[in-house]
């Protein structure tokens, strides 16, 4: 009897598709994927593979980014309800109004933003390269960083660069407190505390390292430490444990779960491949404007 996994593999071959899974999605979805990683890393891999169909297992802005970089491919988001609250905190109209009030400012958008907002900014960044991107900008210009006030605040404090910060945040990372870290350290004093820079500056200061998901994976791989307290979405624990069998990973308590990152199931993927739903569509004029700040980011050495 054919299993759901078998059906997905068969449909993937029939559709000449590639399945991408973010580090935060369900373990069984990560296991069925061709590539697992962070959102931009996956979009770049999809572009290189040049697949006819891209099934993006993450949230909507990630699927949009894949479509921006691979307009010739059909990009599917298996569950249309998988959105990002932080991305939705920056609407295009208020951003446009800010631009009118600050015409000389440089607009920097975290990739965790909608295509409509990317179309209005000057350059994008990721949590892994945000520091490099900010350092590349002229020192005498006003900077607006959106939509994540925490990532922007952490970079601003580290570099000593003043930036206007959009009042957005990731609800999952914003819930982390210094008290949570202190409690976790007391329970495992020999463990290193790794958090994501979407956490508040106070939490970042209390941790041993603040790193992107890719940065956490790399740090753990290269570290001599044997125990780690992980202060980011719990989906990454699956990959960390698979790649580092000799090391122990403790989730920060309470365990951090993003409901949107868990919405895509194997059933969704099978249905998406079978019915070619839900397709991400971006108008050509919007794509032209929205891909520009991503390409500018990729040009920064």
GROMACS .gro file of C-alpha atoms in nm:
model
  301
    1UNK     CA    1   0.000   0.000   0.000
    2UNK     CA    2   0.141   0.335  -0.104
    3UNK     CA    3   0.222   0.572   0.177
    4UNK     CA    4   0.180   0.948   0.176
    5UNK     CA    5   0.556   0.983   0.146
    6UNK     CA    6   0.557   0.757  -0.158
    7UNK     CA    7   0.280   0.961  -0.316
    8UNK     CA    8   0.473   1.284  -0.261
    9UNK     CA    9   0.786   1.136  -0.418
   10UNK     CA   10   0.587   1.014  -0.718
   11UNK     CA   11   0.410   1.348  -0.766
   12UNK     CA   12   0.737   1.534  -0.727
   13UNK     CA   13   0.891   1.337  -1.012
   14UNK     CA   14   0.582   1.381  -1.231
   15UNK     CA   15   0.579   1.757  -1.175
   16UNK     CA   16   0.959   1.798  -1.203
   17UNK     CA   17   0.936   1.967  -0.866
   18UNK     CA   18   1.176   2.054  -0.587
   19UNK     CA   19   1.060   2.066  -0.223
   20UNK     CA   20   1.212   2.329   0.004
   21UNK     CA   21   1.168   2.324   0.382
   22UNK     CA   22   1.258   2.594   0.630
   23UNK     CA   23   1.450   2.493   0.941
   24UNK     CA   24   1.142   2.564   1.156
   25UNK     CA   25   0.879   2.345   0.985
   26UNK     CA   26   0.757   2.006   1.107
   27UNK     CA   27   1.025   1.731   1.124
   28UNK     CA   28   0.844   1.503   0.878
   29UNK     CA   29   0.826   1.790   0.629
   30UNK     CA   30   1.199   1.855   0.667
   31UNK     CA   31   1.263   1.485   0.606
   32UNK     CA   32   1.074   1.481   0.274
   33UNK     CA   33   1.243   1.798   0.143
   34UNK     CA   34   1.517   1.817  -0.118
   35UNK     CA   35   1.672   2.112   0.064
   36UNK     CA   36   1.638   2.243   0.420
   37UNK     CA   37   1.765   2.583   0.526
   38UNK     CA   38   1.673   2.946   0.588
   39UNK     CA   39   1.438   3.131   0.357
   40UNK     CA   40   1.686   3.313   0.133
   41UNK     CA   41   1.929   3.021   0.119
   42UNK     CA   42   1.646   2.801  -0.007
   43UNK     CA   43   1.534   3.053  -0.268
   44UNK     CA   44   1.889   3.079  -0.403
   45UNK     CA   45   1.917   2.698  -0.420
   46UNK     CA   46   1.585   2.677  -0.602
   47UNK     CA   47   1.707   2.931  -0.856
   48UNK     CA   48   2.020   2.724  -0.916
   49UNK     CA   49   1.822   2.401  -0.958
   50UNK     CA   50   1.587   2.571  -1.206
   51UNK     CA   51   1.293   2.342  -1.124
   52UNK     CA   52   0.964   2.362  -1.309
   53UNK     CA   53   0.776   2.358  -0.977
   54UNK     CA   54   0.898   2.483  -0.638
   55UNK     CA   55   0.706   2.366  -0.331
   56UNK     CA   56   0.800   2.604  -0.050
   57UNK     CA   57   0.734   2.470   0.298
   58UNK     CA   58   0.757   2.776   0.517
   59UNK     CA   59   0.547   3.093   0.523
   60UNK     CA   60   0.413   3.320   0.251
   61UNK     CA   61   0.693   3.579   0.231
   62UNK     CA   62   0.942   3.296   0.174
   63UNK     CA   63   0.741   3.157  -0.117
   64UNK     CA   64   0.716   3.511  -0.257
   65UNK     CA   65   1.095   3.547  -0.239
   66UNK     CA   66   1.136   3.220  -0.428
   67UNK     CA   67   0.900   3.351  -0.696
   68UNK     CA   68   1.092   3.679  -0.717
   69UNK     CA   69   1.418   3.494  -0.782
   70UNK     CA   70   1.266   3.221  -1.002
   71UNK     CA   71   0.984   3.387  -1.198
   72UNK     CA   72   0.993   3.113  -1.462
   73UNK     CA   73   0.904   2.847  -1.204
   74UNK     CA   74   0.564   2.770  -1.059
   75UNK     CA   75   0.593   2.834  -0.685
   76UNK     CA   76   0.348   2.659  -0.453
   77UNK     CA   77   0.271   2.737  -0.088
   78UNK     CA   78   0.102   2.414   0.031
   79UNK     CA   79  -0.105   2.588   0.299
   80UNK     CA   80  -0.234   2.935   0.213
   81UNK     CA   81  -0.286   3.017   0.582
   82UNK     CA   82   0.088   2.997   0.656
   83UNK     CA   83   0.165   3.365   0.702
   84UNK     CA   84   0.415   3.569   0.903
   85UNK     CA   85   0.277   3.810   1.165
   86UNK     CA   86   0.598   4.014   1.163
   87UNK     CA   87   0.592   4.060   0.785
   88UNK     CA   88   0.229   4.167   0.812
   89UNK     CA   89   0.322   4.438   1.064
   90UNK     CA   90   0.468   4.647   0.780
   91UNK     CA   91   0.192   4.737   0.534
   92UNK     CA   92   0.286   4.896   0.200
   93UNK     CA   93   0.080   5.213   0.256
   94UNK     CA   94   0.243   5.322   0.585
   95UNK     CA   95   0.585   5.242   0.437
   96UNK     CA   96   0.503   5.462   0.137
   97UNK     CA   97   0.390   5.740   0.371
   98UNK     CA   98   0.716   5.715   0.565
   99UNK     CA   99   0.905   5.742   0.237
  100UNK     CA  100   0.721   6.065   0.155
  101UNK     CA  101   0.808   6.208   0.496
  102UNK     CA  102   1.173   6.094   0.476
  103UNK     CA  103   1.264   6.113   0.105
  104UNK     CA  104   1.641   6.099   0.167
  105UNK     CA  105   1.637   5.797   0.400
  106UNK     CA  106   1.776   5.457   0.303
  107UNK     CA  107   1.513   5.187   0.351
  108UNK     CA  108   1.648   4.849   0.464
  109UNK     CA  109   1.403   4.558   0.467
  110UNK     CA  110   1.463   4.232   0.646
  111UNK     CA  111   1.375   3.952   0.402
  112UNK     CA  112   1.093   3.869   0.643
  113UNK     CA  113   0.873   4.120   0.458
  114UNK     CA  114   0.612   4.102   0.185
  115UNK     CA  115   0.692   4.148  -0.183
  116UNK     CA  116   0.480   4.465  -0.180
  117UNK     CA  117   0.702   4.614   0.089
  118UNK     CA  118   1.026   4.495  -0.071
  119UNK     CA  119   0.919   4.686  -0.381
  120UNK     CA  120   0.942   5.012  -0.183
  121UNK     CA  121   1.282   4.969  -0.018
  122UNK     CA  122   1.644   5.021  -0.125
  123UNK     CA  123   1.810   4.702  -0.004
  124UNK     CA  124   1.726   4.382   0.181
  125UNK     CA  125   1.913   4.189   0.448
  126UNK     CA  126   1.894   3.860   0.634
  127UNK     CA  127   1.955   3.797   1.002
  128UNK     CA  128   2.292   3.654   0.900
  129UNK     CA  129   2.415   3.943   0.684
  130UNK     CA  130   2.232   4.242   0.839
  131UNK     CA  131   2.549   4.368   1.005
  132UNK     CA  132   2.742   4.358   0.677
  133UNK     CA  133   2.460   4.530   0.488
  134UNK     CA  134   2.429   4.816   0.740
  135UNK     CA  135   2.807   4.864   0.738
  136UNK     CA  136   2.797   4.899   0.359
  137UNK     CA  137   2.561   5.198   0.368
  138UNK     CA  138   2.668   5.566   0.361
  139UNK     CA  139   2.739   5.696   0.710
  140UNK     CA  140   2.570   6.032   0.656
  141UNK     CA  141   2.225   5.903   0.557
  142UNK     CA  142   1.918   5.839   0.769
  143UNK     CA  143   1.831   5.467   0.780
  144UNK     CA  144   1.493   5.305   0.831
  145UNK     CA  145   1.505   4.937   0.928
  146UNK     CA  146   1.190   4.731   0.889
  147UNK     CA  147   0.991   4.541   0.992
  148UNK     CA  148   1.179   4.390   1.291
  149UNK     CA  149   1.262   4.637   1.567
  150UNK     CA  150   1.457   4.369   1.758
  151UNK     CA  151   1.693   4.267   1.477
  152UNK     CA  152   1.737   4.634   1.387
  153UNK     CA  153   1.798   4.730   1.749
  154UNK     CA  154   2.055   4.455   1.798
  155UNK     CA  155   2.247   4.560   1.487
  156UNK     CA  156   2.220   4.929   1.577
  157UNK     CA  157   2.360   4.866   1.924
  158UNK     CA  158   2.641   4.643   1.803
  159UNK     CA  159   2.757   4.881   1.529
  160UNK     CA  160   2.677   5.209   1.702
  161UNK     CA  161   2.467   5.316   1.403
  162UNK     CA  162   2.149   5.515   1.463
  163UNK     CA  163   1.850   5.374   1.276
  164UNK     CA  164   1.479   5.441   1.278
  165UNK     CA  165   1.314   5.110   1.370
  166UNK     CA  166   0.976   4.999   1.241
  167UNK     CA  167   0.758   4.877   1.531
  168UNK     CA  168   0.734   4.517   1.412
  169UNK     CA  169   0.853   4.199   1.581
  170UNK     CA  170   0.836   3.820   1.569
  171UNK     CA  171   0.580   3.713   1.833
  172UNK     CA  172   0.765   3.385   1.893
  173UNK     CA  173   1.107   3.540   1.956
  174UNK     CA  174   0.972   3.850   2.127
  175UNK     CA  175   0.828   3.633   2.406
  176UNK     CA  176   1.173   3.524   2.525
  177UNK     CA  177   1.281   3.689   2.849
  178UNK     CA  178   1.607   3.718   3.040
  179UNK     CA  179   1.440   3.524   3.322
  180UNK     CA  180   1.385   3.229   3.086
  181UNK     CA  181   1.755   3.226   3.005
  182UNK     CA  182   1.855   3.249   3.371
  183UNK     CA  183   1.625   2.958   3.456
  184UNK     CA  184   1.764   2.748   3.169
  185UNK     CA  185   2.123   2.824   3.273
  186UNK     CA  186   2.049   2.721   3.631
  187UNK     CA  187   1.916   2.386   3.509
  188UNK     CA  188   2.208   2.328   3.268
  189UNK     CA  189   2.504   2.545   3.376
  190UNK     CA  190   2.745   2.374   3.135
  191UNK     CA  191   2.532   2.450   2.827
  192UNK     CA  192   2.584   2.738   2.585
  193UNK     CA  193   2.280   2.958   2.524
  194UNK     CA  194   2.214   3.030   2.156
  195UNK     CA  195   1.936   3.270   2.058
  196UNK     CA  196   1.813   3.432   1.738
  197UNK     CA  197   1.872   3.808   1.683
  198UNK     CA  198   1.494   3.851   1.647
  199UNK     CA  199   1.495   3.833   2.028
  200UNK     CA  200   1.507   4.158   2.226
  201UNK     CA  201   1.844   4.328   2.287
  202UNK     CA  202   1.818   4.236   2.657
  203UNK     CA  203   1.785   3.868   2.572
  204UNK     CA  204   2.067   3.883   2.316
  205UNK     CA  205   2.293   4.039   2.581
  206UNK     CA  206   2.211   3.756   2.823
  207UNK     CA  207   2.289   3.478   2.571
  208UNK     CA  208   2.627   3.337   2.469
  209UNK     CA  209   2.557   3.383   2.098
  210UNK     CA  210   2.287   3.548   1.886
  211UNK     CA  211   2.285   3.384   1.542
  212UNK     CA  212   2.065   3.322   1.241
  213UNK     CA  213   1.936   2.968   1.192
  214UNK     CA  214   2.222   2.902   0.952
  215UNK     CA  215   2.460   3.059   1.201
  216UNK     CA  216   2.334   2.836   1.482
  217UNK     CA  217   2.380   2.524   1.270
  218UNK     CA  218   2.734   2.627   1.176
  219UNK     CA  219   2.832   2.731   1.530
  220UNK     CA  220   2.715   2.403   1.680
  221UNK     CA  221   2.887   2.201   1.410
  222UNK     CA  222   3.221   2.373   1.480
  223UNK     CA  223   3.192   2.406   1.858
  224UNK     CA  224   3.369   2.179   2.107
  225UNK     CA  225   3.080   2.225   2.351
  226UNK     CA  226   2.851   1.927   2.409
  227UNK     CA  227   2.532   2.090   2.540
  228UNK     CA  228   2.333   2.379   2.400
  229UNK     CA  229   2.021   2.565   2.507
  230UNK     CA  230   1.840   2.668   2.189
  231UNK     CA  231   1.646   2.995   2.203
  232UNK     CA  232   1.476   2.994   1.865
  233UNK     CA  233   1.182   2.815   1.701
  234UNK     CA  234   1.185   2.453   1.811
  235UNK     CA  235   1.174   2.313   1.457
  236UNK     CA  236   1.550   2.361   1.428
  237UNK     CA  237   1.607   2.102   1.703
  238UNK     CA  238   1.527   1.822   1.456
  239UNK     CA  239   1.809   1.920   1.222
  240UNK     CA  240   2.052   1.999   1.504
  241UNK     CA  241   2.005   1.654   1.655
  242UNK     CA  242   2.031   1.479   1.319
  243UNK     CA  243   2.353   1.658   1.226
  244UNK     CA  244   2.519   1.640   1.570
  245UNK     CA  245   2.445   1.299   1.727
  246UNK     CA  246   2.713   1.340   1.992
  247UNK     CA  247   2.570   1.664   2.130
  248UNK     CA  248   2.268   1.749   2.345
  249UNK     CA  249   2.015   2.020   2.262
  250UNK     CA  250   1.780   2.163   2.520
  251UNK     CA  251   1.492   2.385   2.411
  252UNK     CA  252   1.456   2.709   2.599
  253UNK     CA  253   1.156   2.671   2.826
  254UNK     CA  254   0.879   2.714   2.746
  255UNK     CA  255   0.956   2.558   2.409
  256UNK     CA  256   0.927   2.811   2.128
  257UNK     CA  257   0.666   2.723   1.867
  258UNK     CA  258   0.558   2.938   1.571
  259UNK     CA  259   0.205   2.821   1.481
  260UNK     CA  260   0.244   2.939   1.121
  261UNK     CA  261   0.561   2.737   1.069
  262UNK     CA  262   0.374   2.422   1.174
  263UNK     CA  263   0.076   2.466   0.941
  264UNK     CA  264   0.216   2.280   0.640
  265UNK     CA  265   0.165   1.903   0.665
  266UNK     CA  266   0.253   1.609   0.441
  267UNK     CA  267  -0.113   1.601   0.336
  268UNK     CA  268  -0.085   1.966   0.228
  269UNK     CA  269   0.226   1.892   0.022
  270UNK     CA  270   0.062   1.597  -0.155
  271UNK     CA  271  -0.250   1.801  -0.232
  272UNK     CA  272  -0.042   2.096  -0.349
  273UNK     CA  273   0.155   1.879  -0.591
  274UNK     CA  274  -0.155   1.695  -0.709
  275UNK     CA  275  -0.371   2.005  -0.768
  276UNK     CA  276  -0.091   2.264  -0.817
  277UNK     CA  277  -0.222   2.480  -0.533
  278UNK     CA  278  -0.169   2.741  -0.397
  279UNK     CA  279   0.031   2.915  -0.669
  280UNK     CA  280   0.220   3.232  -0.579
  281UNK     CA  281   0.156   3.502  -0.838
  282UNK     CA  282   0.344   3.833  -0.853
  283UNK     CA  283   0.268   4.089  -1.120
  284UNK     CA  284   0.569   4.161  -1.349
  285UNK     CA  285   0.595   4.529  -1.250
  286UNK     CA  286   0.583   4.440  -0.879
  287UNK     CA  287   0.843   4.166  -0.926
  288UNK     CA  288   1.078   4.403  -1.106
  289UNK     CA  289   1.068   4.646  -0.813
  290UNK     CA  290   1.068   4.384  -0.537
  291UNK     CA  291   1.360   4.176  -0.667
  292UNK     CA  292   1.586   4.479  -0.699
  293UNK     CA  293   1.667   4.520  -0.325
  294UNK     CA  294   1.736   4.146  -0.299
  295UNK     CA  295   1.983   4.160  -0.588
  296UNK     CA  296   2.149   4.467  -0.434
  297UNK     CA  297   2.194   4.272  -0.112
  298UNK     CA  298   2.354   3.979  -0.298
  299UNK     CA  299   2.602   4.221  -0.461
  300UNK     CA  300   2.739   4.341  -0.125
  301UNK     CA  301   3.075   4.175  -0.062
   0.00000   0.00000   0.00000
